[in-house]
């Protein structure tokens, strides 16, 4: 049994299916066990059938939470002010708040003091990200375009005053923005001071 707990401690997160396999019990029994361990404070439930060990959670780094965000909604990538904060493009420092772009749905998960927000976009706007240190994250220019796009349609509270647009490649922004609606392109030009 100690080996099973060691295996869980080595995982960033696990599912009831993982627990079922690891402990050799059926899925329903694994769900009941997870529910009991959540009540006892040993597990933290991220969403249905998706858990972390509480002892791991309190020691996770920012990158661990970014990786968890990538798995809470698949597919998704870190973007918006979270990415802009990581790149030093905004004076806003986001602690315990992780924003992503998703193809599936707009949803928010609030888990033990952390918030994971997902903003759904159409497939044609789902690009401009790469994998860095095991994390899918937008380029700084794409994170900016994503934020202005959502803001221009009233779907995101963008703090324009906190942005340092001099840290962005304006040509790259204009290239990326070609895929976006006219309203968003005009807002991007206005914010960046592009004529």
PDB file of C-alpha atoms in Angstrom:
ATOM      1  CA  UNK A   1       0.000   0.000   0.000  1.00  0.00           C
ATOM      2  CA  UNK A   2       2.875   2.411   0.776  1.00  0.00           C
ATOM      3  CA  UNK A   3       4.132   1.907  -2.796  1.00  0.00           C
ATOM      4  CA  UNK A   4       0.712   3.009  -4.091  1.00  0.00           C
ATOM      5  CA  UNK A   5       0.853   6.225  -2.037  1.00  0.00           C
ATOM      6  CA  UNK A   6       4.411   6.836  -3.250  1.00  0.00           C
ATOM      7  CA  UNK A   7       3.154   6.505  -6.828  1.00  0.00           C
ATOM      8  CA  UNK A   8       0.410   9.080  -6.163  1.00  0.00           C
ATOM      9  CA  UNK A   9       2.948  11.469  -4.584  1.00  0.00           C
ATOM     10  CA  UNK A  10       4.989  11.301  -7.805  1.00  0.00           C
ATOM     11  CA  UNK A  11       2.030  12.322  -9.988  1.00  0.00           C
ATOM     12  CA  UNK A  12       1.010  15.887 -10.703  1.00  0.00           C
ATOM     13  CA  UNK A  13      -2.625  14.728 -10.665  1.00  0.00           C
ATOM     14  CA  UNK A  14      -4.590  11.507 -11.023  1.00  0.00           C
ATOM     15  CA  UNK A  15      -8.042  10.273 -11.986  1.00  0.00           C
ATOM     16  CA  UNK A  16     -10.376   7.753 -10.403  1.00  0.00           C
ATOM     17  CA  UNK A  17      -9.428   5.462 -13.301  1.00  0.00           C
ATOM     18  CA  UNK A  18      -5.750   5.767 -12.277  1.00  0.00           C
ATOM     19  CA  UNK A  19      -6.688   4.938  -8.678  1.00  0.00           C
ATOM     20  CA  UNK A  20      -8.804   1.986  -9.798  1.00  0.00           C
ATOM     21  CA  UNK A  21      -5.860   0.532 -11.716  1.00  0.00           C
ATOM     22  CA  UNK A  22      -3.275   1.331  -9.042  1.00  0.00           C
ATOM     23  CA  UNK A  23      -5.278  -0.117  -6.156  1.00  0.00           C
ATOM     24  CA  UNK A  24      -6.874  -2.978  -8.110  1.00  0.00           C
ATOM     25  CA  UNK A  25     -10.456  -1.926  -7.351  1.00  0.00           C
ATOM     26  CA  UNK A  26     -13.406  -1.233  -9.650  1.00  0.00           C
ATOM     27  CA  UNK A  27     -14.097   2.323 -10.821  1.00  0.00           C
ATOM     28  CA  UNK A  28     -17.134   2.830  -8.578  1.00  0.00           C
ATOM     29  CA  UNK A  29     -15.128   1.792  -5.509  1.00  0.00           C
ATOM     30  CA  UNK A  30     -12.359   4.180  -6.572  1.00  0.00           C
ATOM     31  CA  UNK A  31     -14.918   7.025  -6.780  1.00  0.00           C
ATOM     32  CA  UNK A  32     -16.177   6.245  -3.278  1.00  0.00           C
ATOM     33  CA  UNK A  33     -12.596   6.085  -1.965  1.00  0.00           C
ATOM     34  CA  UNK A  34     -11.744   9.428  -3.581  1.00  0.00           C
ATOM     35  CA  UNK A  35     -14.825  11.028  -2.050  1.00  0.00           C
ATOM     36  CA  UNK A  36     -13.805   9.751   1.389  1.00  0.00           C
ATOM     37  CA  UNK A  37     -10.244  11.011   0.990  1.00  0.00           C
ATOM     38  CA  UNK A  38     -11.492  14.445  -0.104  1.00  0.00           C
ATOM     39  CA  UNK A  39     -13.622  14.643   3.063  1.00  0.00           C
ATOM     40  CA  UNK A  40     -10.606  13.638   5.158  1.00  0.00           C
ATOM     41  CA  UNK A  41      -8.456  16.313   3.480  1.00  0.00           C
ATOM     42  CA  UNK A  42      -6.033  13.884   1.825  1.00  0.00           C
ATOM     43  CA  UNK A  43      -7.185  14.542  -1.759  1.00  0.00           C
ATOM     44  CA  UNK A  44      -8.232  17.772  -3.439  1.00  0.00           C
ATOM     45  CA  UNK A  45     -10.886  17.443  -6.127  1.00  0.00           C
ATOM     46  CA  UNK A  46     -10.098  19.591  -9.177  1.00  0.00           C
ATOM     47  CA  UNK A  47     -13.164  18.497 -11.135  1.00  0.00           C
ATOM     48  CA  UNK A  48     -15.161  15.290 -11.604  1.00  0.00           C
ATOM     49  CA  UNK A  49     -12.821  12.290 -11.371  1.00  0.00           C
ATOM     50  CA  UNK A  50      -9.713  14.533 -11.323  1.00  0.00           C
ATOM     51  CA  UNK A  51      -7.640  14.818  -8.097  1.00  0.00           C
ATOM     52  CA  UNK A  52      -4.339  15.817  -6.521  1.00  0.00           C
ATOM     53  CA  UNK A  53      -2.818  14.897  -3.198  1.00  0.00           C
ATOM     54  CA  UNK A  54      -3.274  17.728  -0.706  1.00  0.00           C
ATOM     55  CA  UNK A  55       0.353  17.352   0.467  1.00  0.00           C
ATOM     56  CA  UNK A  56       1.523  17.896  -3.124  1.00  0.00           C
ATOM     57  CA  UNK A  57      -0.850  20.816  -3.803  1.00  0.00           C
ATOM     58  CA  UNK A  58       0.603  23.006  -1.063  1.00  0.00           C
ATOM     59  CA  UNK A  59       4.109  22.582  -2.525  1.00  0.00           C
ATOM     60  CA  UNK A  60       3.314  23.059  -6.223  1.00  0.00           C
ATOM     61  CA  UNK A  61       5.131  25.750  -8.179  1.00  0.00           C
ATOM     62  CA  UNK A  62       3.475  28.185 -10.584  1.00  0.00           C
ATOM     63  CA  UNK A  63       4.550  25.918 -13.467  1.00  0.00           C
ATOM     64  CA  UNK A  64       2.846  22.934 -11.821  1.00  0.00           C
ATOM     65  CA  UNK A  65      -0.424  24.887 -11.716  1.00  0.00           C
ATOM     66  CA  UNK A  66       0.033  25.928 -15.350  1.00  0.00           C
ATOM     67  CA  UNK A  67       0.478  22.258 -16.299  1.00  0.00           C
ATOM     68  CA  UNK A  68      -2.662  21.358 -14.351  1.00  0.00           C
ATOM     69  CA  UNK A  69      -4.542  24.091 -16.236  1.00  0.00           C
ATOM     70  CA  UNK A  70      -3.486  22.478 -19.524  1.00  0.00           C
ATOM     71  CA  UNK A  71      -5.064  19.207 -18.362  1.00  0.00           C
ATOM     72  CA  UNK A  72      -8.252  20.606 -16.819  1.00  0.00           C
ATOM     73  CA  UNK A  73      -9.454  21.488 -20.333  1.00  0.00           C
ATOM     74  CA  UNK A  74      -8.019  19.627 -23.304  1.00  0.00           C
ATOM     75  CA  UNK A  75      -7.150  21.186 -25.648  1.00  0.00           C
ATOM     76  CA  UNK A  76      -6.147  24.497 -24.108  1.00  0.00           C
ATOM     77  CA  UNK A  77      -3.168  26.799 -23.746  1.00  0.00           C
ATOM     78  CA  UNK A  78      -2.152  29.446 -21.201  1.00  0.00           C
ATOM     79  CA  UNK A  79      -2.860  32.949 -22.508  1.00  0.00           C
ATOM     80  CA  UNK A  80      -4.337  36.372 -21.709  1.00  0.00           C
ATOM     81  CA  UNK A  81      -3.018  38.280 -18.668  1.00  0.00           C
ATOM     82  CA  UNK A  82      -1.534  35.109 -17.175  1.00  0.00           C
ATOM     83  CA  UNK A  83       0.833  34.724 -20.133  1.00  0.00           C
ATOM     84  CA  UNK A  84       1.423  38.482 -20.383  1.00  0.00           C
ATOM     85  CA  UNK A  85       2.382  38.503 -16.697  1.00  0.00           C
ATOM     86  CA  UNK A  86       4.826  35.619 -17.248  1.00  0.00           C
ATOM     87  CA  UNK A  87       6.427  37.538 -20.146  1.00  0.00           C
ATOM     88  CA  UNK A  88       6.598  40.787 -18.166  1.00  0.00           C
ATOM     89  CA  UNK A  89       4.246  42.665 -20.520  1.00  0.00           C
ATOM     90  CA  UNK A  90       1.882  43.732 -17.729  1.00  0.00           C
ATOM     91  CA  UNK A  91       2.393  45.197 -14.289  1.00  0.00           C
ATOM     92  CA  UNK A  92      -0.419  42.954 -13.036  1.00  0.00           C
ATOM     93  CA  UNK A  93       1.000  40.053 -11.075  1.00  0.00           C
ATOM     94  CA  UNK A  94      -1.424  37.176 -11.097  1.00  0.00           C
ATOM     95  CA  UNK A  95      -1.092  34.913  -8.117  1.00  0.00           C
ATOM     96  CA  UNK A  96      -3.344  31.901  -7.780  1.00  0.00           C
ATOM     97  CA  UNK A  97      -5.159  32.814 -11.022  1.00  0.00           C
ATOM     98  CA  UNK A  98      -4.515  30.980 -14.289  1.00  0.00           C
ATOM     99  CA  UNK A  99      -6.157  31.922 -17.604  1.00  0.00           C
ATOM    100  CA  UNK A 100      -6.347  29.778 -20.709  1.00  0.00           C
ATOM    101  CA  UNK A 101      -7.834  29.696 -24.184  1.00  0.00           C
ATOM    102  CA  UNK A 102      -9.889  26.602 -24.944  1.00  0.00           C
ATOM    103  CA  UNK A 103     -11.797  25.062 -27.821  1.00  0.00           C
ATOM    104  CA  UNK A 104     -14.352  23.299 -25.623  1.00  0.00           C
ATOM    105  CA  UNK A 105     -16.128  25.795 -23.383  1.00  0.00           C
ATOM    106  CA  UNK A 106     -15.874  28.888 -21.230  1.00  0.00           C
ATOM    107  CA  UNK A 107     -15.686  27.718 -17.636  1.00  0.00           C
ATOM    108  CA  UNK A 108     -13.998  28.511 -14.339  1.00  0.00           C
ATOM    109  CA  UNK A 109     -12.732  26.078 -11.710  1.00  0.00           C
ATOM    110  CA  UNK A 110     -12.123  27.428  -8.211  1.00  0.00           C
ATOM    111  CA  UNK A 111     -10.025  24.967  -6.244  1.00  0.00           C
ATOM    112  CA  UNK A 112      -8.589  25.478  -2.777  1.00  0.00           C
ATOM    113  CA  UNK A 113      -7.603  29.119  -3.286  1.00  0.00           C
ATOM    114  CA  UNK A 114      -6.656  28.804  -6.970  1.00  0.00           C
ATOM    115  CA  UNK A 115      -8.788  29.822  -9.954  1.00  0.00           C
ATOM    116  CA  UNK A 116      -8.483  28.285 -13.413  1.00  0.00           C
ATOM    117  CA  UNK A 117     -10.379  30.276 -16.067  1.00  0.00           C
ATOM    118  CA  UNK A 118     -10.958  29.006 -19.599  1.00  0.00           C
ATOM    119  CA  UNK A 119     -12.231  31.161 -22.453  1.00  0.00           C
ATOM    120  CA  UNK A 120     -13.626  29.387 -25.501  1.00  0.00           C
ATOM    121  CA  UNK A 121     -12.648  30.613 -28.970  1.00  0.00           C
ATOM    122  CA  UNK A 122     -13.469  29.413 -32.457  1.00  0.00           C
ATOM    123  CA  UNK A 123     -11.022  26.954 -33.995  1.00  0.00           C
ATOM    124  CA  UNK A 124      -9.715  29.571 -36.464  1.00  0.00           C
ATOM    125  CA  UNK A 125      -8.392  31.640 -33.511  1.00  0.00           C
ATOM    126  CA  UNK A 126      -6.783  28.662 -31.790  1.00  0.00           C
ATOM    127  CA  UNK A 127      -3.112  29.029 -32.768  1.00  0.00           C
ATOM    128  CA  UNK A 128       0.019  30.935 -31.787  1.00  0.00           C
ATOM    129  CA  UNK A 129       1.162  28.820 -28.858  1.00  0.00           C
ATOM    130  CA  UNK A 130       4.027  26.423 -28.197  1.00  0.00           C
ATOM    131  CA  UNK A 131       5.132  23.961 -25.574  1.00  0.00           C
ATOM    132  CA  UNK A 132       7.662  25.358 -23.094  1.00  0.00           C
ATOM    133  CA  UNK A 133       8.844  23.237 -20.157  1.00  0.00           C
ATOM    134  CA  UNK A 134       5.855  20.925 -20.623  1.00  0.00           C
ATOM    135  CA  UNK A 135       3.366  23.835 -20.681  1.00  0.00           C
ATOM    136  CA  UNK A 136       1.297  24.888 -23.691  1.00  0.00           C
ATOM    137  CA  UNK A 137       1.484  28.699 -23.654  1.00  0.00           C
ATOM    138  CA  UNK A 138       0.735  31.476 -26.138  1.00  0.00           C
ATOM    139  CA  UNK A 139       3.506  33.692 -27.467  1.00  0.00           C
ATOM    140  CA  UNK A 140       3.376  37.103 -25.829  1.00  0.00           C
ATOM    141  CA  UNK A 141       1.957  38.623 -29.007  1.00  0.00           C
ATOM    142  CA  UNK A 142      -0.754  35.983 -29.308  1.00  0.00           C
ATOM    143  CA  UNK A 143      -1.659  36.356 -25.621  1.00  0.00           C
ATOM    144  CA  UNK A 144      -2.091  40.088 -26.245  1.00  0.00           C
ATOM    145  CA  UNK A 145      -4.233  39.493 -29.357  1.00  0.00           C
ATOM    146  CA  UNK A 146      -6.358  36.901 -27.496  1.00  0.00           C
ATOM    147  CA  UNK A 147      -6.962  39.386 -24.663  1.00  0.00           C
ATOM    148  CA  UNK A 148      -7.870  42.289 -26.952  1.00  0.00           C
ATOM    149  CA  UNK A 149     -10.095  40.036 -29.078  1.00  0.00           C
ATOM    150  CA  UNK A 150     -12.152  38.912 -26.066  1.00  0.00           C
ATOM    151  CA  UNK A 151     -12.152  42.444 -24.578  1.00  0.00           C
ATOM    152  CA  UNK A 152     -13.323  44.005 -27.874  1.00  0.00           C
ATOM    153  CA  UNK A 153     -16.447  41.827 -27.706  1.00  0.00           C
ATOM    154  CA  UNK A 154     -17.075  42.474 -23.988  1.00  0.00           C
ATOM    155  CA  UNK A 155     -15.977  38.984 -22.939  1.00  0.00           C
ATOM    156  CA  UNK A 156     -12.846  39.889 -20.955  1.00  0.00           C
ATOM    157  CA  UNK A 157     -11.908  42.657 -18.449  1.00  0.00           C
ATOM    158  CA  UNK A 158      -8.601  43.811 -19.976  1.00  0.00           C
ATOM    159  CA  UNK A 159      -6.581  46.292 -17.888  1.00  0.00           C
ATOM    160  CA  UNK A 160      -5.074  48.270 -20.761  1.00  0.00           C
ATOM    161  CA  UNK A 161      -3.250  50.706 -18.445  1.00  0.00           C
ATOM    162  CA  UNK A 162      -1.179  47.832 -17.019  1.00  0.00           C
ATOM    163  CA  UNK A 163       0.235  46.820 -20.431  1.00  0.00           C
ATOM    164  CA  UNK A 164       3.699  47.698 -21.719  1.00  0.00           C
ATOM    165  CA  UNK A 165       3.088  47.326 -25.457  1.00  0.00           C
ATOM    166  CA  UNK A 166       6.691  48.368 -26.165  1.00  0.00           C
ATOM    167  CA  UNK A 167       7.664  44.841 -25.106  1.00  0.00           C
ATOM    168  CA  UNK A 168       5.641  43.406 -28.004  1.00  0.00           C
ATOM    169  CA  UNK A 169       6.606  42.912 -31.658  1.00  0.00           C
ATOM    170  CA  UNK A 170       4.070  45.102 -33.494  1.00  0.00           C
ATOM    171  CA  UNK A 171       4.661  43.403 -36.869  1.00  0.00           C
ATOM    172  CA  UNK A 172       3.981  40.010 -35.306  1.00  0.00           C
ATOM    173  CA  UNK A 173       0.839  41.376 -33.638  1.00  0.00           C
ATOM    174  CA  UNK A 174      -0.463  42.663 -36.971  1.00  0.00           C
ATOM    175  CA  UNK A 175       0.348  39.329 -38.652  1.00  0.00           C
ATOM    176  CA  UNK A 176      -1.541  37.386 -35.958  1.00  0.00           C
ATOM    177  CA  UNK A 177      -4.457  39.807 -35.911  1.00  0.00           C
ATOM    178  CA  UNK A 178      -5.181  39.243 -39.620  1.00  0.00           C
ATOM    179  CA  UNK A 179      -7.190  36.145 -38.611  1.00  0.00           C
ATOM    180  CA  UNK A 180      -9.387  38.165 -36.229  1.00  0.00           C
ATOM    181  CA  UNK A 181     -12.513  40.328 -36.763  1.00  0.00           C
ATOM    182  CA  UNK A 182     -12.248  43.974 -37.832  1.00  0.00           C
ATOM    183  CA  UNK A 183     -13.415  45.210 -34.416  1.00  0.00           C
ATOM    184  CA  UNK A 184     -10.534  43.401 -32.728  1.00  0.00           C
ATOM    185  CA  UNK A 185      -7.969  44.611 -35.279  1.00  0.00           C
ATOM    186  CA  UNK A 186      -9.054  48.209 -34.775  1.00  0.00           C
ATOM    187  CA  UNK A 187      -8.795  47.841 -30.974  1.00  0.00           C
ATOM    188  CA  UNK A 188      -5.330  46.275 -31.322  1.00  0.00           C
ATOM    189  CA  UNK A 189      -4.120  49.175 -33.493  1.00  0.00           C
ATOM    190  CA  UNK A 190      -5.563  51.731 -31.082  1.00  0.00           C
ATOM    191  CA  UNK A 191      -3.974  50.143 -27.999  1.00  0.00           C
ATOM    192  CA  UNK A 192      -0.599  49.696 -29.719  1.00  0.00           C
ATOM    193  CA  UNK A 193      -0.650  53.158 -31.330  1.00  0.00           C
ATOM    194  CA  UNK A 194      -0.430  51.707 -34.829  1.00  0.00           C
ATOM    195  CA  UNK A 195      -1.887  53.856 -37.616  1.00  0.00           C
TER     196      UNK A 195
END
